[in-house]
CSV table of C-alpha atoms in Angstrom, one decimal:
chain,number,residue,atom,x,y,z
A,1,MET,CA,-4.5,66.0,25.7
A,2,ALA,CA,-1.8,64.0,24.0
A,3,ILE,CA,-1.8,61.1,21.6
A,4,LEU,CA,1.3,59.1,22.3
A,5,THR,CA,1.1,57.3,19.0
A,6,ALA,CA,1.4,60.5,17.0
A,7,PRO,CA,5.1,61.3,17.1
A,8,GLY,CA,6.3,64.8,17.8
A,9,LEU,CA,3.2,65.9,19.7
A,10,VAL,CA,3.8,67.5,23.1
A,11,PRO,CA,1.0,67.1,25.8
A,12,GLY,CA,-0.9,70.3,26.4
A,13,THR,CA,0.3,72.1,23.3
A,14,ALA,CA,-1.4,72.8,20.0
A,15,TYR,CA,0.4,71.7,16.9
A,16,ALA,CA,1.8,74.2,14.5
A,17,ALA,CA,3.9,73.2,11.5
A,18,PRO,CA,7.4,74.6,12.1
A,19,GLY,CA,8.0,77.9,10.4
A,20,ALA,CA,10.5,77.7,7.5
A,21,PRO,CA,13.9,79.2,8.3
A,22,ALA,CA,14.5,82.6,6.9
A,23,ALA,CA,15.7,82.6,3.3
A,24,PRO,CA,17.1,85.2,1.0
A,25,LEU,CA,14.4,87.2,-0.7
A,26,THR,CA,13.4,85.8,-4.0
A,27,PRO,CA,14.3,88.2,-6.8
A,28,ALA,CA,11.3,90.0,-8.4
A,29,PRO,CA,10.2,88.2,-11.5
A,30,ALA,CA,10.9,89.7,-14.9
A,31,PRO,CA,7.9,91.5,-16.5
A,32,GLY,CA,5.5,89.0,-18.0
A,33,THR,CA,6.8,86.1,-15.9
A,34,LYS,CA,5.2,84.4,-12.9
A,35,SER,CA,6.5,84.8,-9.4
A,36,LEU,CA,7.4,81.6,-7.4
A,37,GLU,CA,4.4,82.2,-5.2
A,38,GLN,CA,2.1,82.4,-8.3
A,39,VAL,CA,3.6,79.1,-9.5
A,40,ARG,CA,3.0,77.6,-6.0
A,41,LYS,CA,-0.6,78.6,-6.1
A,42,GLU,CA,-1.0,77.3,-9.7
A,43,ILE,CA,0.6,74.0,-8.8
A,44,GLU,CA,-1.6,73.7,-5.6
A,45,ASP,CA,-4.7,74.5,-7.7
A,46,LEU,CA,-3.8,71.8,-10.3
A,47,TYR,CA,-3.3,69.2,-7.5
A,48,ARG,CA,-6.6,70.2,-5.9
A,49,GLN,CA,-8.4,69.6,-9.2
A,50,ALA,CA,-6.6,66.3,-9.5
A,51,GLY,CA,-7.7,65.5,-6.0
A,52,THR,CA,-11.3,66.1,-6.9
A,53,ALA,CA,-11.0,63.9,-10.0
A,54,THR,CA,-9.3,61.2,-7.9
A,55,ASP,CA,-12.3,61.2,-5.6
A,56,ALA,CA,-14.6,60.8,-8.7
A,57,TYR,CA,-12.4,58.0,-10.0
A,58,ASN,CA,-12.4,56.2,-6.7
A,59,LEU,CA,-16.1,56.5,-6.3
A,60,ALA,CA,-16.7,55.2,-9.9
A,61,GLU,CA,-14.3,52.3,-9.2
A,62,ALA,CA,-16.2,51.3,-6.0
A,63,GLU,CA,-19.5,51.5,-7.9
A,64,THR,CA,-18.1,49.5,-10.7
A,65,LYS,CA,-17.1,46.8,-8.3
A,66,ALA,CA,-20.5,46.8,-6.7
A,67,GLN,CA,-22.2,46.5,-10.1
A,68,SER,CA,-19.8,43.7,-11.1
A,69,ASP,CA,-20.6,41.8,-7.9
A,70,LYS,CA,-24.3,42.3,-8.5
A,71,ILE,CA,-24.0,40.9,-12.1
A,72,VAL,CA,-22.2,37.8,-10.7
A,73,GLU,CA,-25.0,37.3,-8.2
A,74,ILE,CA,-27.6,37.6,-10.9
A,75,ALA,CA,-25.7,35.1,-13.0
A,76,ARG,CA,-25.9,32.6,-10.2
A,77,LEU,CA,-29.6,33.2,-9.8
A,78,VAL,CA,-30.1,32.7,-13.6
A,79,VAL,CA,-28.3,29.4,-13.5
A,80,ALA,CA,-30.3,28.2,-10.5
A,81,GLY,CA,-33.5,29.4,-12.2
A,82,GLN,CA,-32.7,27.5,-15.4
A,83,GLU,CA,-31.9,24.4,-13.4
A,84,ARG,CA,-35.3,24.8,-11.6
A,85,ILE,CA,-37.2,25.1,-14.9
A,86,SER,CA,-35.4,22.0,-16.3
A,87,ALA,CA,-36.5,20.1,-13.2
A,88,LEU,CA,-40.1,21.3,-13.4
A,89,LYS,CA,-40.3,20.5,-17.1
A,90,GLY,CA,-39.0,17.0,-16.3
A,91,ARG,CA,-41.7,16.5,-13.7
A,92,ALA,CA,-44.4,17.8,-16.2
A,93,GLY,CA,-43.0,15.4,-18.9
A,94,ALA,CA,-43.1,12.5,-16.5
A,95,ALA,CA,-46.7,13.2,-15.7
A,96,ALA,CA,-47.6,13.5,-19.4
A,97,ARG,CA,-45.9,10.2,-20.2
A,98,ALA,CA,-47.7,8.4,-17.3
A,99,GLN,CA,-51.0,9.7,-18.6
A,100,TYR,CA,-50.2,8.5,-22.1
A,101,ARG,CA,-49.4,5.1,-20.8
A,102,SER,CA,-52.8,4.9,-19.0
A,103,GLY,CA,-54.7,5.6,-22.1
A,104,GLY,CA,-55.0,9.3,-21.8
A,105,LEU,CA,-56.7,9.3,-18.4
A,106,PRO,CA,-55.0,9.7,-15.1
A,107,ALA,CA,-55.4,6.8,-12.7
A,108,GLY,CA,-57.5,9.0,-10.4
A,109,ALA,CA,-59.8,9.8,-13.3
A,110,LYS,CA,-60.3,6.1,-14.1
A,111,LEU,CA,-61.2,5.4,-10.4
A,112,ALA,CA,-63.6,8.4,-10.4
A,113,LEU,CA,-65.5,6.9,-13.3
A,114,SER,CA,-65.8,3.5,-11.5
A,115,GLU,CA,-69.3,2.3,-10.5
A,116,ASP,CA,-67.9,1.2,-7.1
A,117,PRO,CA,-68.8,4.0,-4.7
A,118,ASN,CA,-65.7,3.5,-2.5
A,119,GLN,CA,-63.4,3.5,-5.6
A,120,PHE,CA,-65.2,6.5,-6.9
A,121,LEU,CA,-64.7,8.6,-3.7
A,122,ASP,CA,-61.0,7.5,-3.5
A,123,GLY,CA,-60.6,8.3,-7.2
A,124,ALA,CA,-62.2,11.7,-6.9
A,125,GLY,CA,-59.8,12.6,-4.1
A,126,ARG,CA,-56.9,11.5,-6.1
A,127,LEU,CA,-58.1,13.5,-9.1
A,128,ARG,CA,-58.4,16.7,-7.1
A,129,GLN,CA,-54.9,16.1,-5.8
A,130,GLY,CA,-53.6,15.5,-9.3
A,131,GLU,CA,-55.3,18.7,-10.5
A,132,LYS,CA,-53.7,20.7,-7.7
A,133,ALA,CA,-50.3,19.2,-8.3
A,134,ALA,CA,-50.5,20.1,-12.0
A,135,SER,CA,-51.8,23.6,-11.2
A,136,ASP,CA,-49.0,24.1,-8.6
A,137,LEU,CA,-46.4,22.8,-11.2
A,138,LEU,CA,-47.6,25.3,-13.8
A,139,THR,CA,-47.7,28.1,-11.3
A,140,GLU,CA,-44.2,27.4,-10.1
A,141,LEU,CA,-42.9,27.1,-13.7
A,142,ASP,CA,-44.5,30.4,-14.6
A,143,ARG,CA,-43.1,32.1,-11.5
A,144,THR,CA,-39.6,30.8,-12.2
A,145,GLN,CA,-39.8,32.0,-15.8
A,146,ASN,CA,-40.9,35.4,-14.6
A,147,ASP,CA,-38.0,35.5,-12.2
A,148,LEU,CA,-35.6,34.7,-15.1
A,149,ASN,CA,-37.2,37.6,-17.1
A,150,ARG,CA,-36.7,39.9,-14.1
A,151,TYR,CA,-33.1,38.8,-13.7
A,152,ALA,CA,-32.4,39.5,-17.4
A,153,GLN,CA,-33.8,43.1,-17.0
A,154,ASP,CA,-31.8,43.6,-13.8
A,155,ALA,CA,-28.6,42.4,-15.5
A,156,SER,CA,-29.2,44.7,-18.4
A,157,ALA,CA,-29.7,47.7,-16.0
A,158,HIS,CA,-26.5,46.8,-14.1
A,159,TRP,CA,-24.5,46.4,-17.3
A,160,ALA,CA,-25.6,49.9,-18.3
A,161,THR,CA,-24.6,51.3,-14.9
A,162,LEU,CA,-21.3,49.3,-15.1
A,163,GLU,CA,-20.5,50.8,-18.5
A,164,ALA,CA,-21.5,54.3,-17.3
A,165,ASN,CA,-19.1,54.0,-14.3
A,166,ARG,CA,-16.3,52.7,-16.6
A,167,LEU,CA,-16.7,55.8,-18.8
A,168,LYS,CA,-16.6,58.0,-15.6
A,169,GLN,CA,-13.4,56.2,-14.5
A,170,GLU,CA,-11.8,56.8,-17.9
A,171,ALA,CA,-12.8,60.5,-17.9
A,172,SER,CA,-11.6,61.0,-14.3
A,173,LYS,CA,-8.4,59.2,-15.0
A,174,LYS,CA,-7.7,61.3,-18.0
A,175,GLN,CA,-8.4,64.5,-16.0
A,176,ILE,CA,-6.1,63.3,-13.1
A,177,GLU,CA,-3.3,62.5,-15.4
A,178,GLU,CA,-3.6,65.9,-17.2
A,179,LYS,CA,-3.7,67.9,-14.0
A,180,ILE,CA,-0.8,66.0,-12.5
A,181,LYS,CA,1.3,66.3,-15.7
A,182,ALA,CA,0.6,70.0,-15.9
A,183,ALA,CA,1.7,70.5,-12.2
A,184,GLU,CA,4.8,68.4,-12.7
A,185,GLU,CA,5.8,70.3,-15.8
A,186,LEU,CA,5.5,73.6,-13.9
A,187,GLU,CA,7.6,72.2,-11.1
A,188,ASN,CA,10.2,70.6,-13.4
A,189,LYS,CA,10.8,74.0,-15.0
A,190,LEU,CA,12.2,75.2,-11.6
A,191,GLU,CA,15.8,75.2,-10.7
A,192,ALA,CA,16.9,73.1,-7.7
A,193,GLU,CA,17.1,76.3,-5.5
A,194,GLU,CA,13.6,77.3,-6.6
A,195,LYS,CA,12.2,73.8,-5.8
A,196,ALA,CA,13.6,74.1,-2.3
A,197,ARG,CA,12.1,77.6,-2.0
A,198,LEU,CA,8.8,76.2,-3.3
A,199,ILE,CA,8.7,73.6,-0.5
A,200,GLN,CA,9.5,76.4,2.0
A,201,LEU,CA,6.6,78.5,0.6
A,202,GLU,CA,4.2,75.6,1.0
A,203,GLN,CA,5.3,75.2,4.7
A,204,GLU,CA,5.0,78.9,5.3
A,205,ALA,CA,1.4,79.0,3.8
A,206,GLN,CA,0.5,76.0,6.0
A,207,TYR,CA,2.0,77.6,9.1
A,208,LYS,CA,0.2,80.9,8.4
A,209,ALA,CA,-3.2,79.1,8.0
A,210,GLN,CA,-2.6,77.0,11.1
A,211,THR,CA,-1.6,80.0,13.2
A,212,ALA,CA,-4.7,82.0,12.0
A,213,TRP,CA,-6.9,79.0,12.8
A,214,LEU,CA,-5.5,78.6,16.3
A,215,SER,CA,-5.8,82.4,17.0
A,216,THR,CA,-9.6,82.0,16.5
A,217,GLY,CA,-9.7,79.8,19.7
A,218,ALA,CA,-10.8,76.8,17.6
A,219,MET,CA,-8.9,74.4,19.8
A,220,LYS,CA,-9.8,76.0,23.1
A,221,ASP,CA,-12.6,73.5,24.0
A,222,VAL,CA,-11.3,70.5,22.1
A,223,SER,CA,-10.5,67.9,24.6
A,224,GLY,CA,-12.0,64.7,23.3
A,225,THR,CA,-10.4,61.3,24.2
A,226,ALA,CA,-9.8,58.7,21.6
A,227,THR,CA,-11.8,55.5,21.7
A,228,ASP,CA,-9.9,52.2,21.5
A,229,ALA,CA,-10.9,51.9,17.9
A,230,GLY,CA,-9.8,55.5,17.4
A,231,LYS,CA,-6.4,54.8,18.9
A,232,ARG,CA,-5.9,51.8,16.6
A,233,ALA,CA,-6.8,54.0,13.6
A,234,VAL,CA,-4.4,56.7,14.6
A,235,GLN,CA,-1.6,54.2,15.2
A,236,PHE,CA,-2.1,52.8,11.7
A,237,ALA,CA,-2.3,56.2,10.0
A,238,THR,CA,0.8,57.6,11.8
A,239,ALA,CA,2.7,54.4,11.0
A,240,GLN,CA,2.4,55.3,7.3
A,241,ILE,CA,4.3,58.6,7.7
A,242,GLY,CA,6.9,58.9,5.0
A,243,LYS,CA,5.1,56.7,2.4
A,244,PRO,CA,4.4,58.5,-0.9
A,245,TYR,CA,1.1,59.8,-2.1
A,246,VAL,CA,-0.2,57.9,-5.2
A,247,TRP,CA,-3.6,58.6,-6.5
A,248,GLY,CA,-6.0,55.7,-6.2
A,249,ALA,CA,-3.6,53.9,-3.8
A,250,VAL,CA,-4.8,52.2,-0.6
A,251,GLY,CA,-1.5,50.8,0.6
A,252,PRO,CA,0.5,49.1,1.7
A,253,GLY,CA,3.3,51.1,0.1
A,254,SER,CA,1.5,54.2,-0.9
A,255,PHE,CA,-1.8,56.0,-0.3
A,256,ASP,CA,-4.0,58.8,-1.5
A,257,CYS,CA,-5.8,60.9,1.1
A,258,SER,CA,-9.0,58.9,1.5
A,259,GLY,CA,-7.1,55.6,0.9
A,260,LEU,CA,-5.1,56.4,4.1
A,261,THR,CA,-8.2,57.2,6.2
A,262,SER,CA,-10.3,54.3,4.9
A,263,GLN,CA,-7.5,51.8,5.5
A,264,ALA,CA,-6.7,53.2,8.9
A,265,TRP,CA,-10.3,52.6,10.1
A,266,LEU,CA,-10.4,49.2,8.3
A,267,ALA,CA,-7.3,48.3,10.4
A,268,ALA,CA,-9.3,49.5,13.5
A,269,GLY,CA,-12.1,47.1,12.6
A,270,ARG,CA,-14.5,49.7,11.2
A,271,PRO,CA,-14.9,49.7,7.4
A,272,ILE,CA,-15.9,53.2,6.1
A,273,PRO,CA,-16.6,54.6,2.6
A,274,ARG,CA,-13.6,54.8,0.3
A,275,THR,CA,-13.7,58.5,-0.8
A,276,SER,CA,-13.6,61.7,1.1
A,277,GLN,CA,-16.9,62.9,-0.4
A,278,GLU,CA,-18.7,59.6,0.6
A,279,GLN,CA,-17.0,59.8,4.0
A,280,LEU,CA,-18.6,63.3,4.4
A,281,ARG,CA,-22.0,62.1,3.1
A,282,LEU,CA,-22.3,58.9,5.0
A,283,LEU,CA,-20.5,59.3,8.3
A,284,PRO,CA,-22.0,61.2,11.3
A,285,LYS,CA,-20.9,64.8,11.6
A,286,VAL,CA,-19.6,66.2,14.9
A,287,ALA,CA,-18.9,69.7,16.0
A,288,LEU,CA,-15.3,70.9,15.9
A,289,LYS,CA,-15.3,71.4,19.7
A,290,ASP,CA,-16.3,67.7,20.1
A,291,MET,CA,-13.5,66.5,17.8
A,292,ARG,CA,-11.4,63.6,19.2
A,293,PRO,CA,-8.4,61.6,17.8
A,294,GLY,CA,-9.5,59.3,15.0
A,295,ASP,CA,-12.1,61.6,13.7
A,296,LEU,CA,-11.8,62.6,10.0
A,297,ILE,CA,-11.4,66.2,8.9
A,298,ILE,CA,-12.9,67.0,5.5
A,299,TYR,CA,-11.3,69.9,3.7
A,300,PHE,CA,-12.4,72.4,1.0
A,301,ASP,CA,-15.9,73.1,-0.2
A,302,ASP,CA,-15.8,70.2,-2.7
A,303,ALA,CA,-14.7,67.8,0.1
A,304,SER,CA,-11.7,66.9,-2.1
A,305,HIS,CA,-9.3,66.2,0.8
A,306,VAL,CA,-9.5,64.3,4.1
A,307,ALA,CA,-7.2,63.8,7.0
A,308,MET,CA,-7.3,62.1,10.4
A,309,TYR,CA,-7.2,64.2,13.6
A,310,VAL,CA,-4.5,62.8,15.9
A,311,GLY,CA,-4.7,65.3,18.8
A,312,ASP,CA,-3.2,68.6,20.0
A,313,GLY,CA,-4.3,70.4,16.9
A,314,ALA,CA,-2.6,68.1,14.5
A,315,MET,CA,-3.7,65.8,11.7
A,316,VAL,CA,-2.0,63.1,9.6
A,317,HIS,CA,-2.7,63.0,5.9
A,318,ALA,CA,-1.4,62.1,2.4
A,319,PRO,CA,-1.1,65.6,0.9
A,320,ARG,CA,-0.6,65.3,-2.9
A,321,PRO,CA,1.5,63.7,-5.6
A,322,GLY,CA,5.1,64.4,-5.0
A,323,ARG,CA,4.7,64.5,-1.3
A,324,SER,CA,4.5,61.8,1.4
A,325,VAL,CA,2.2,61.0,4.3
A,326,THR,CA,2.9,63.5,7.0
A,327,LEU,CA,1.8,65.4,10.1
A,328,ALA,CA,0.4,68.9,9.6
A,329,GLY,CA,-1.7,71.4,11.4
A,330,ALA,CA,-5.4,70.5,11.5
A,331,GLY,CA,-6.2,74.1,10.4
A,332,SER,CA,-3.6,74.4,7.7
A,333,MET,CA,-6.4,74.0,5.0
A,334,PRO,CA,-10.0,75.2,5.0
A,335,ILE,CA,-12.1,72.8,7.1
A,336,LYS,CA,-15.5,71.9,5.8
A,337,ALA,CA,-16.6,69.3,8.4
A,338,VAL,CA,-15.6,66.8,10.9
A,339,VAL,CA,-17.0,63.2,10.7
A,340,ARG,CA,-16.8,60.3,13.1
A,341,PRO,CA,-16.4,56.7,11.9
A,342,ASP,CA,-17.0,55.2,15.3
A,343,ALA,CA,-20.0,57.3,16.5
């Protein structure tokens, strides 16, 4: 199985990230200092934590927008309700003025008191109609006022949720910035040669994980074919290769991990949840053996990362700050689940 839109994949082969070229052994660290591998793991862990916080930020942002939209909708209902009450009060006022001009009795009541039997019957019918109209008017006025009261309560609840989400966003943003800053500070302390070796260590760790995953036979029975929508999603995602990771970004110039997958499926005509955790929660899960190009692979126990399977054991993803959208082995990180946007 081969996906022609995913560059570099060879039909009938399983993708493995290229092993890094042999490099001189890194000198042993001085006592009390960290090895480059320890630094790599620490940086990786910080970016993982930033990824989790990014998911929380993105979810709070989506919920904030939903609450804002709801408040706008309630405001429209309130305006319509107030206009309705004004109209009902106008009708009630007109009826009261007409009654005043007739000496305090409705025209129907006057006819009902007539000694002429025909006029009496006609007047009694009009009186009943008038009573019903007045009763209906009061009922509608009361119902509209109750609606306004309910709208006010709903708006208050949505404002409270909006504020809670705003605070969540601020807390998540602060955590993201702290973790990314800490990771960047660690990386900035490295010499140019050490930075190059750090990238090599990352590639070696991914290659080792992918090789171990493939050795389990995980890809043996995977032969699913992409749907038309899946092909469009893969084409979009792979076209973004080389664009930088930026947390919270959904394109067009940069992406975070779930920003890439959600925009790819939006381009394919299938809107999906914005965050990796919501993608896991709301999209249908499929067995690994049934995986097909376009499916999303959720990584880590906290579902903090997501990538798109493109075929032949490979996936495309936005890895982390400081890296760009790229192809990698589908098993280069611990897989939690596979979900299908076009099930």
